[in-house]
């Protein structure tokens, strides 16, 4: 199960990257129906099938180059769903052996919800609210699979931790959860940026359109979550001022996340002692540096496809690295020195 769960994590990363690729090549509506494509299991390519497809959906004629990215993404997501359902079935079958059951079942249920959001993404014509939630659902699925993998690997090893968390290191745990929350919020901002096609709203750095604080930014319009259902949102419906507001907010979020983790990682490194968290701390630092670099490259190079997809993937990587760090921190027994000192004092008094 641990090996299959690890494979599911890797496949979930691939699905996230394929979703980003589909969105970036404007293929989100490459197939106007779901789960098939113009009523077929594959993208229609023969003249006969294309004629049938165009008759079924006259408003959206077949574009083979847009249909295949959409269907490849669906195929990969479908395979991931089958793997998750398999893990849930194995967990239920071996529940008496102490295998985690609730988490695999919850992931399986969440996959069904994620599939529904995938369908709504198409049927509601890329409605930004659904697109953003669908992207966040992919990150959530990946995180849950990582937690399952860590639990299964811990159970298979059954080795007690040889180190403890010092009081100073233990006190940093709430701040680690704060960092996790910040990253989740930044991912949500990234999802909203992508759903509203706001990544190209600013094409210069460190300013935006030559200004540190662009005039006319419309935050109310940019973060309007009541956009109506109905229009085709391919390419976005927001005004330029609204998109600039989204982009600038995403940039500010990146600066806040970077500053927060520079301090937090420095404190964790200072108090790590022999906790064994060295590799986990360095992993978060590396993921953060790479993600910031990819974000800058996106703007400087005007959203090249490969870098934009990598930026999405590394966002998932940063999230996983932080969850991994928190997990290993939680596994460390807490060092309690005060009770022992108190007991020694009492013993001395009794002896006296």
mmCIF file of C-alpha atoms in Angstrom:
data_model
loop_
_atom_site.group_PDB
_atom_site.id
_atom_site.type_symbol
_atom_site.label_atom_id
_atom_site.label_comp_id
_atom_site.label_asym_id
_atom_site.label_seq_id
_atom_site.Cartn_x
_atom_site.Cartn_y
_atom_site.Cartn_z
ATOM 1 C CA UNK A 1 0.000 0.000 0.000
ATOM 2 C CA UNK A 2 2.861 2.382 0.770
ATOM 3 C CA UNK A 3 4.306 1.826 -2.700
ATOM 4 C CA UNK A 4 0.934 2.288 -4.382
ATOM 5 C CA UNK A 5 0.253 5.397 -2.338
ATOM 6 C CA UNK A 6 3.627 6.819 -3.381
ATOM 7 C CA UNK A 7 2.777 6.075 -7.011
ATOM 8 C CA UNK A 8 -0.571 7.833 -6.524
ATOM 9 C CA UNK A 9 1.260 10.928 -5.215
ATOM 10 C CA UNK A 10 3.479 11.019 -8.289
ATOM 11 C CA UNK A 11 0.482 10.537 -10.562
ATOM 12 C CA UNK A 12 -1.373 13.346 -8.764
ATOM 13 C CA UNK A 13 1.545 15.685 -9.512
ATOM 14 C CA UNK A 14 1.347 14.648 -13.178
ATOM 15 C CA UNK A 15 -2.410 15.343 -13.203
ATOM 16 C CA UNK A 16 -1.821 18.812 -11.726
ATOM 17 C CA UNK A 17 0.807 19.538 -14.385
ATOM 18 C CA UNK A 18 -1.478 18.269 -17.149
ATOM 19 C CA UNK A 19 -4.257 20.496 -15.812
ATOM 20 C CA UNK A 20 -1.931 23.492 -15.936
ATOM 21 C CA UNK A 21 -0.844 22.570 -19.475
ATOM 22 C CA UNK A 22 -4.473 22.251 -20.589
ATOM 23 C CA UNK A 23 -5.325 25.654 -19.146
ATOM 24 C CA UNK A 24 -2.226 27.391 -20.521
ATOM 25 C CA UNK A 25 -2.824 26.210 -24.102
ATOM 26 C CA UNK A 26 -6.438 27.412 -23.837
ATOM 27 C CA UNK A 27 -7.768 23.866 -24.170
ATOM 28 C CA UNK A 28 -10.065 23.944 -21.159
ATOM 29 C CA UNK A 29 -13.051 23.720 -23.490
ATOM 30 C CA UNK A 30 -11.332 21.540 -26.084
ATOM 31 C CA UNK A 31 -14.165 19.094 -25.481
ATOM 32 C CA UNK A 32 -17.506 20.813 -24.746
ATOM 33 C CA UNK A 33 -18.984 17.768 -22.993
ATOM 34 C CA UNK A 34 -17.937 15.456 -20.171
ATOM 35 C CA UNK A 35 -16.599 12.805 -19.655
ATOM 36 C CA UNK A 36 -16.318 12.090 -23.391
ATOM 37 C CA UNK A 37 -15.278 14.398 -26.189
ATOM 38 C CA UNK A 38 -18.130 15.357 -28.540
ATOM 39 C CA UNK A 39 -19.819 12.130 -27.477
ATOM 40 C CA UNK A 40 -16.765 9.962 -28.266
ATOM 41 C CA UNK A 41 -14.218 8.293 -25.959
ATOM 42 C CA UNK A 42 -11.377 9.946 -27.869
ATOM 43 C CA UNK A 43 -10.986 13.191 -29.772
ATOM 44 C CA UNK A 44 -12.748 12.859 -33.148
ATOM 45 C CA UNK A 45 -10.197 12.957 -35.965
ATOM 46 C CA UNK A 46 -11.712 11.257 -39.012
ATOM 47 C CA UNK A 47 -13.836 13.338 -41.356
ATOM 48 C CA UNK A 48 -16.928 11.322 -40.475
ATOM 49 C CA UNK A 49 -16.496 11.717 -36.720
ATOM 50 C CA UNK A 50 -15.681 15.409 -37.028
ATOM 51 C CA UNK A 51 -18.843 15.947 -39.052
ATOM 52 C CA UNK A 52 -20.906 14.119 -36.422
ATOM 53 C CA UNK A 53 -19.235 16.101 -33.620
ATOM 54 C CA UNK A 54 -19.838 19.443 -35.344
ATOM 55 C CA UNK A 55 -23.482 18.513 -35.851
ATOM 56 C CA UNK A 56 -23.820 17.690 -32.150
ATOM 57 C CA UNK A 57 -22.093 20.886 -30.974
ATOM 58 C CA UNK A 58 -22.409 23.478 -33.759
ATOM 59 C CA UNK A 59 -21.346 26.324 -31.465
ATOM 60 C CA UNK A 60 -17.978 24.711 -30.708
ATOM 61 C CA UNK A 61 -16.487 23.117 -33.840
ATOM 62 C CA UNK A 62 -13.835 20.450 -33.363
ATOM 63 C CA UNK A 63 -10.261 21.599 -32.806
ATOM 64 C CA UNK A 64 -8.134 18.472 -32.516
ATOM 65 C CA UNK A 65 -5.131 20.386 -31.134
ATOM 66 C CA UNK A 66 -7.294 21.613 -28.234
ATOM 67 C CA UNK A 67 -9.184 18.383 -27.698
ATOM 68 C CA UNK A 68 -6.198 16.145 -26.975
ATOM 69 C CA UNK A 69 -4.747 18.140 -24.040
ATOM 70 C CA UNK A 70 -8.184 18.072 -22.406
ATOM 71 C CA UNK A 71 -8.666 14.334 -22.940
ATOM 72 C CA UNK A 72 -5.123 13.393 -21.870
ATOM 73 C CA UNK A 73 -5.759 15.286 -18.644
ATOM 74 C CA UNK A 74 -9.022 13.377 -18.160
ATOM 75 C CA UNK A 75 -7.384 10.006 -18.860
ATOM 76 C CA UNK A 76 -4.667 10.673 -16.277
ATOM 77 C CA UNK A 77 -7.229 11.859 -13.723
ATOM 78 C CA UNK A 78 -9.300 8.738 -14.379
ATOM 79 C CA UNK A 79 -6.304 6.471 -13.780
ATOM 80 C CA UNK A 80 -5.574 8.334 -10.538
ATOM 81 C CA UNK A 81 -9.162 7.784 -9.455
ATOM 82 C CA UNK A 82 -8.863 4.042 -10.083
ATOM 83 C CA UNK A 83 -5.643 3.874 -8.046
ATOM 84 C CA UNK A 84 -7.288 5.744 -5.162
ATOM 85 C CA UNK A 85 -10.342 3.465 -5.235
ATOM 86 C CA UNK A 86 -7.984 0.481 -5.233
ATOM 87 C CA UNK A 87 -6.193 1.810 -2.146
ATOM 88 C CA UNK A 88 -9.533 2.296 -0.402
ATOM 89 C CA UNK A 89 -10.606 -1.259 -1.266
ATOM 90 C CA UNK A 90 -7.334 -2.738 0.007
ATOM 91 C CA UNK A 91 -7.612 -0.690 3.204
ATOM 92 C CA UNK A 92 -11.134 -1.953 3.881
ATOM 93 C CA UNK A 93 -10.112 -5.532 3.135
ATOM 94 C CA UNK A 94 -7.157 -5.349 5.563
ATOM 95 C CA UNK A 95 -8.734 -3.151 8.225
ATOM 96 C CA UNK A 96 -8.283 -5.831 10.896
ATOM 97 C CA UNK A 97 -4.543 -5.741 10.302
ATOM 98 C CA UNK A 98 -4.379 -2.145 11.506
ATOM 99 C CA UNK A 99 -4.192 -0.539 8.062
ATOM 100 C CA UNK A 100 -5.519 3.062 7.956
ATOM 101 C CA UNK A 101 -9.079 2.947 6.645
ATOM 102 C CA UNK A 102 -10.721 6.316 7.247
ATOM 103 C CA UNK A 103 -8.148 8.343 5.318
ATOM 104 C CA UNK A 104 -8.213 6.169 2.133
ATOM 105 C CA UNK A 105 -12.019 6.216 2.184
ATOM 106 C CA UNK A 106 -12.048 9.989 2.621
ATOM 107 C CA UNK A 107 -9.622 10.405 -0.300
ATOM 108 C CA UNK A 108 -11.834 8.192 -2.460
ATOM 109 C CA UNK A 109 -14.878 10.305 -1.590
ATOM 110 C CA UNK A 110 -12.921 13.484 -2.267
ATOM 111 C CA UNK A 111 -11.878 12.145 -5.678
ATOM 112 C CA UNK A 112 -15.564 11.846 -6.568
ATOM 113 C CA UNK A 113 -16.081 15.491 -5.574
ATOM 114 C CA UNK A 114 -13.015 16.485 -7.583
ATOM 115 C CA UNK A 115 -14.440 14.661 -10.588
ATOM 116 C CA UNK A 116 -17.665 16.623 -10.199
ATOM 117 C CA UNK A 117 -15.694 19.870 -10.226
ATOM 118 C CA UNK A 118 -13.934 18.663 -13.370
ATOM 119 C CA UNK A 119 -17.307 18.181 -15.025
ATOM 120 C CA UNK A 120 -18.584 21.562 -13.844
ATOM 121 C CA UNK A 121 -15.424 23.217 -15.160
ATOM 122 C CA UNK A 122 -16.512 22.189 -18.655
ATOM 123 C CA UNK A 123 -20.288 22.426 -18.401
ATOM 124 C CA UNK A 124 -20.120 25.860 -16.734
ATOM 125 C CA UNK A 125 -17.667 27.078 -19.402
ATOM 126 C CA UNK A 126 -14.635 27.693 -17.171
ATOM 127 C CA UNK A 127 -16.545 29.643 -14.532
ATOM 128 C CA UNK A 128 -13.634 31.089 -12.471
ATOM 129 C CA UNK A 129 -15.016 30.018 -9.096
ATOM 130 C CA UNK A 130 -15.216 26.386 -10.189
ATOM 131 C CA UNK A 131 -11.863 26.463 -11.997
ATOM 132 C CA UNK A 132 -10.114 27.815 -8.895
ATOM 133 C CA UNK A 133 -11.808 25.283 -6.602
ATOM 134 C CA UNK A 134 -10.959 22.471 -9.014
ATOM 135 C CA UNK A 135 -7.297 23.454 -8.919
ATOM 136 C CA UNK A 136 -7.341 23.668 -5.118
ATOM 137 C CA UNK A 137 -9.032 20.272 -5.051
ATOM 138 C CA UNK A 138 -6.112 18.813 -6.975
ATOM 139 C CA UNK A 139 -3.646 20.186 -4.424
ATOM 140 C CA UNK A 140 -5.827 18.864 -1.596
ATOM 141 C CA UNK A 141 -5.935 15.387 -3.139
ATOM 142 C CA UNK A 142 -2.155 15.392 -3.467
ATOM 143 C CA UNK A 143 -1.687 16.474 0.154
ATOM 144 C CA UNK A 144 -4.043 13.781 1.436
ATOM 145 C CA UNK A 145 -2.177 11.154 -0.569
ATOM 146 C CA UNK A 146 1.113 12.331 0.912
ATOM 147 C CA UNK A 147 -0.310 12.035 4.437
ATOM 148 C CA UNK A 148 -1.506 8.514 3.643
ATOM 149 C CA UNK A 149 1.924 7.613 2.288
ATOM 150 C CA UNK A 150 3.668 8.941 5.393
ATOM 151 C CA UNK A 151 1.298 7.014 7.679
ATOM 152 C CA UNK A 152 1.799 3.780 5.737
ATOM 153 C CA UNK A 153 5.571 4.153 5.666
ATOM 154 C CA UNK A 154 5.658 4.849 9.394
ATOM 155 C CA UNK A 155 3.587 1.725 10.029
ATOM 156 C CA UNK A 156 5.786 -0.437 7.794
ATOM 157 C CA UNK A 157 8.978 0.677 9.528
ATOM 158 C CA UNK A 158 7.668 0.644 13.103
ATOM 159 C CA UNK A 159 10.829 2.326 14.380
ATOM 160 C CA UNK A 160 10.608 4.718 17.304
ATOM 161 C CA UNK A 161 12.261 8.113 16.737
ATOM 162 C CA UNK A 162 15.746 8.283 18.224
ATOM 163 C CA UNK A 163 15.714 12.057 18.777
ATOM 164 C CA UNK A 164 13.492 14.510 20.594
ATOM 165 C CA UNK A 165 12.238 18.011 19.975
ATOM 166 C CA UNK A 166 13.788 20.606 22.237
ATOM 167 C CA UNK A 167 11.390 23.022 23.979
ATOM 168 C CA UNK A 168 12.544 25.822 21.644
ATOM 169 C CA UNK A 169 11.897 23.664 18.600
ATOM 170 C CA UNK A 170 8.513 22.533 19.934
ATOM 171 C CA UNK A 171 7.421 26.140 20.409
ATOM 172 C CA UNK A 172 7.863 26.753 16.681
ATOM 173 C CA UNK A 173 5.144 24.270 15.707
ATOM 174 C CA UNK A 174 2.279 26.842 15.693
ATOM 175 C CA UNK A 175 4.400 29.052 13.441
ATOM 176 C CA UNK A 176 4.857 26.132 11.069
ATOM 177 C CA UNK A 177 1.089 25.777 10.843
ATOM 178 C CA UNK A 178 0.921 29.534 10.196
ATOM 179 C CA UNK A 179 3.367 29.086 7.314
ATOM 180 C CA UNK A 180 1.262 26.250 5.933
ATOM 181 C CA UNK A 181 -1.810 28.500 6.032
ATOM 182 C CA UNK A 182 0.067 31.274 4.223
ATOM 183 C CA UNK A 183 1.153 28.889 1.466
ATOM 184 C CA UNK A 184 -2.410 27.591 1.060
ATOM 185 C CA UNK A 185 -3.660 31.168 0.745
ATOM 186 C CA UNK A 186 -0.946 31.929 -1.817
ATOM 187 C CA UNK A 187 -1.893 28.824 -3.808
ATOM 188 C CA UNK A 188 -5.520 29.996 -3.717
ATOM 189 C CA UNK A 189 -4.388 33.382 -5.055
ATOM 190 C CA UNK A 190 -2.463 31.592 -7.787
ATOM 191 C CA UNK A 191 -5.555 29.563 -8.656
ATOM 192 C CA UNK A 192 -7.648 32.733 -8.866
ATOM 193 C CA UNK A 193 -4.939 34.373 -10.994
ATOM 194 C CA UNK A 194 -4.969 31.448 -13.410
ATOM 195 C CA UNK A 195 -8.764 31.142 -13.512
ATOM 196 C CA UNK A 196 -9.088 34.808 -14.489
ATOM 197 C CA UNK A 197 -6.124 34.866 -16.899
ATOM 198 C CA UNK A 198 -4.378 37.531 -14.820
ATOM 199 C CA UNK A 199 -0.846 36.119 -15.073
ATOM 200 C CA UNK A 200 -0.032 38.440 -18.010
ATOM 201 C CA UNK A 201 -1.529 41.554 -16.407
ATOM 202 C CA UNK A 202 1.954 42.721 -15.350
ATOM 203 C CA UNK A 203 4.877 42.127 -17.696
ATOM 204 C CA UNK A 204 7.682 43.892 -15.825
ATOM 205 C CA UNK A 205 9.510 43.476 -12.506
ATOM 206 C CA UNK A 206 9.716 44.631 -9.786
ATOM 207 C CA UNK A 207 7.167 47.215 -10.916
ATOM 208 C CA UNK A 208 3.883 46.522 -12.693
ATOM 209 C CA UNK A 209 3.275 48.473 -15.884
ATOM 210 C CA UNK A 210 6.099 50.773 -14.826
ATOM 211 C CA UNK A 211 4.525 51.633 -11.453
ATOM 212 C CA UNK A 212 5.116 50.334 -7.945
ATOM 213 C CA UNK A 213 1.405 50.646 -7.202
ATOM 214 C CA UNK A 214 -0.479 50.757 -10.530
ATOM 215 C CA UNK A 215 -3.205 53.350 -10.722
ATOM 216 C CA UNK A 216 -6.769 52.274 -11.246
ATOM 217 C CA UNK A 217 -6.461 48.786 -9.788
ATOM 218 C CA UNK A 218 -9.980 47.485 -9.165
ATOM 219 C CA UNK A 219 -9.816 45.025 -6.277
ATOM 220 C CA UNK A 220 -13.601 44.806 -5.931
ATOM 221 C CA UNK A 221 -13.954 43.751 -9.551
ATOM 222 C CA UNK A 222 -10.865 41.529 -9.513
ATOM 223 C CA UNK A 223 -12.011 39.551 -6.472
ATOM 224 C CA UNK A 224 -15.688 39.430 -7.348
ATOM 225 C CA UNK A 225 -16.690 35.851 -6.470
ATOM 226 C CA UNK A 226 -20.266 36.426 -7.636
ATOM 227 C CA UNK A 227 -19.499 36.360 -11.340
ATOM 228 C CA UNK A 228 -22.579 35.014 -13.063
ATOM 229 C CA UNK A 229 -22.860 31.570 -14.593
ATOM 230 C CA UNK A 230 -23.424 31.487 -18.321
ATOM 231 C CA UNK A 231 -20.785 33.389 -20.288
ATOM 232 C CA UNK A 232 -17.877 31.556 -21.848
ATOM 233 C CA UNK A 233 -14.958 32.438 -19.553
ATOM 234 C CA UNK A 234 -12.242 31.165 -21.907
ATOM 235 C CA UNK A 235 -9.745 34.021 -21.935
ATOM 236 C CA UNK A 236 -11.439 35.680 -18.963
ATOM 237 C CA UNK A 237 -14.152 38.284 -18.586
ATOM 238 C CA UNK A 238 -12.548 40.692 -16.104
ATOM 239 C CA UNK A 239 -11.364 44.165 -17.022
ATOM 240 C CA UNK A 240 -7.661 44.960 -17.209
ATOM 241 C CA UNK A 241 -7.798 46.880 -13.901
ATOM 242 C CA UNK A 242 -9.325 43.884 -12.155
ATOM 243 C CA UNK A 243 -6.660 41.524 -13.477
ATOM 244 C CA UNK A 244 -3.869 43.874 -12.442
ATOM 245 C CA UNK A 245 -5.301 43.917 -8.905
ATOM 246 C CA UNK A 246 -5.245 40.109 -8.817
ATOM 247 C CA UNK A 247 -1.695 39.926 -10.162
ATOM 248 C CA UNK A 248 -0.325 42.515 -7.745
ATOM 249 C CA UNK A 249 -2.015 40.764 -4.812
ATOM 250 C CA UNK A 250 -0.412 37.471 -5.850
ATOM 251 C CA UNK A 251 2.985 39.187 -5.984
ATOM 252 C CA UNK A 252 2.523 40.694 -2.528
ATOM 253 C CA UNK A 253 1.515 37.281 -1.232
ATOM 254 C CA UNK A 254 4.745 35.818 -2.597
ATOM 255 C CA UNK A 255 6.790 38.486 -0.804
ATOM 256 C CA UNK A 256 4.977 37.786 2.480
ATOM 257 C CA UNK A 257 5.482 34.024 2.146
ATOM 258 C CA UNK A 258 9.170 34.493 1.330
ATOM 259 C CA UNK A 259 9.785 36.812 4.291
ATOM 260 C CA UNK A 260 7.858 34.596 6.703
ATOM 261 C CA UNK A 261 9.743 31.448 5.748
ATOM 262 C CA UNK A 262 13.144 33.118 5.737
ATOM 263 C CA UNK A 263 12.641 33.856 9.431
ATOM 264 C CA UNK A 264 10.917 30.567 10.281
ATOM 265 C CA UNK A 265 13.463 28.354 8.521
ATOM 266 C CA UNK A 266 16.328 30.267 10.141
ATOM 267 C CA UNK A 267 14.806 29.662 13.587
ATOM 268 C CA UNK A 268 14.147 25.996 12.817
ATOM 269 C CA UNK A 269 17.709 25.545 11.633
ATOM 270 C CA UNK A 270 19.087 27.291 14.703
ATOM 271 C CA UNK A 271 17.140 25.075 17.114
ATOM 272 C CA UNK A 272 17.218 21.841 15.116
ATOM 273 C CA UNK A 273 19.950 20.315 17.344
ATOM 274 C CA UNK A 274 19.912 16.529 16.740
ATOM 275 C CA UNK A 275 16.214 16.402 15.829
ATOM 276 C CA UNK A 276 16.890 14.942 12.393
ATOM 277 C CA UNK A 277 14.891 17.704 10.683
ATOM 278 C CA UNK A 278 17.857 18.968 8.663
ATOM 279 C CA UNK A 279 16.791 17.428 5.361
ATOM 280 C CA UNK A 280 13.140 18.482 5.801
ATOM 281 C CA UNK A 281 14.142 22.099 6.510
ATOM 282 C CA UNK A 282 16.487 22.176 3.523
ATOM 283 C CA UNK A 283 13.785 20.660 1.322
ATOM 284 C CA UNK A 284 11.374 23.491 2.165
ATOM 285 C CA UNK A 285 14.109 26.083 1.577
ATOM 286 C CA UNK A 286 14.993 24.592 -1.813
ATOM 287 C CA UNK A 287 11.348 24.381 -2.917
ATOM 288 C CA UNK A 288 10.777 27.991 -1.851
ATOM 289 C CA UNK A 289 13.804 29.286 -3.750
ATOM 290 C CA UNK A 290 12.907 27.372 -6.913
ATOM 291 C CA UNK A 291 9.258 28.475 -6.755
ATOM 292 C CA UNK A 292 10.176 32.151 -6.351
ATOM 293 C CA UNK A 293 12.649 31.814 -9.219
ATOM 294 C CA UNK A 294 10.022 30.251 -11.482
ATOM 295 C CA UNK A 295 7.566 33.009 -10.596
ATOM 296 C CA UNK A 296 10.088 35.678 -11.557
ATOM 297 C CA UNK A 297 10.959 33.832 -14.772
ATOM 298 C CA UNK A 298 7.269 33.682 -15.680
ATOM 299 C CA UNK A 299 7.083 37.471 -15.701
ATOM 300 C CA UNK A 300 10.497 38.157 -17.240
ATOM 301 C CA UNK A 301 10.006 35.622 -20.058
ATOM 302 C CA UNK A 302 6.270 36.352 -20.555
ATOM 303 C CA UNK A 303 4.744 33.072 -19.356
ATOM 304 C CA UNK A 304 6.607 30.413 -21.385
ATOM 305 C CA UNK A 305 4.655 27.167 -21.315
ATOM 306 C CA UNK A 306 7.324 24.961 -19.723
ATOM 307 C CA UNK A 307 8.097 27.428 -16.917
ATOM 308 C CA UNK A 308 4.428 28.136 -16.249
ATOM 309 C CA UNK A 309 3.699 24.405 -15.885
ATOM 310 C CA UNK A 310 6.763 24.002 -13.667
ATOM 311 C CA UNK A 311 5.538 26.908 -11.508
ATOM 312 C CA UNK A 312 2.286 25.046 -10.897
ATOM 313 C CA UNK A 313 4.141 21.817 -10.118
ATOM 314 C CA UNK A 314 6.563 23.515 -7.738
ATOM 315 C CA UNK A 315 3.655 25.146 -5.928
ATOM 316 C CA UNK A 316 2.537 21.610 -5.158
ATOM 317 C CA UNK A 317 6.121 20.711 -4.273
ATOM 318 C CA UNK A 318 6.387 23.567 -1.776
ATOM 319 C CA UNK A 319 3.099 22.554 -0.162
ATOM 320 C CA UNK A 320 4.248 18.939 0.149
ATOM 321 C CA UNK A 321 7.618 19.972 1.553
ATOM 322 C CA UNK A 322 5.948 21.983 4.311
ATOM 323 C CA UNK A 323 3.519 19.159 5.127
ATOM 324 C CA UNK A 324 6.481 16.764 5.197
ATOM 325 C CA UNK A 325 8.339 19.044 7.614
ATOM 326 C CA UNK A 326 5.342 19.403 9.931
ATOM 327 C CA UNK A 327 4.749 15.645 9.858
ATOM 328 C CA UNK A 328 8.304 14.820 10.933
ATOM 329 C CA UNK A 329 8.217 17.556 13.554
ATOM 330 C CA UNK A 330 5.058 16.016 15.020
ATOM 331 C CA UNK A 331 6.711 12.590 15.204
ATOM 332 C CA UNK A 332 9.430 13.866 17.527
ATOM 333 C CA UNK A 333 8.839 13.112 21.223
ATOM 334 C CA UNK A 334 8.777 16.250 23.320
ATOM 335 C CA UNK A 335 11.663 16.791 25.710
ATOM 336 C CA UNK A 336 10.316 17.455 29.213
ATOM 337 C CA UNK A 337 12.989 18.484 31.668
ATOM 338 C CA UNK A 338 11.010 20.235 34.365
ATOM 339 C CA UNK A 339 9.175 17.142 35.767
ATOM 340 C CA UNK A 340 12.452 15.263 36.218
ATOM 341 C CA UNK A 341 14.017 18.192 38.056
ATOM 342 C CA UNK A 342 10.958 18.490 40.272
ATOM 343 C CA UNK A 343 11.065 14.759 41.087
ATOM 344 C CA UNK A 344 14.757 14.945 41.981
ATOM 345 C CA UNK A 345 14.081 17.812 44.371
ATOM 346 C CA UNK A 346 11.290 15.888 46.109
ATOM 347 C CA UNK A 347 13.495 12.800 46.474
ATOM 348 C CA UNK A 348 16.261 14.830 48.073
ATOM 349 C CA UNK A 349 13.815 16.353 50.560
ATOM 350 C CA UNK A 350 12.426 12.932 51.500
ATOM 351 C CA UNK A 351 15.935 11.512 51.935
ATOM 352 C CA UNK A 352 16.877 14.425 54.141
#
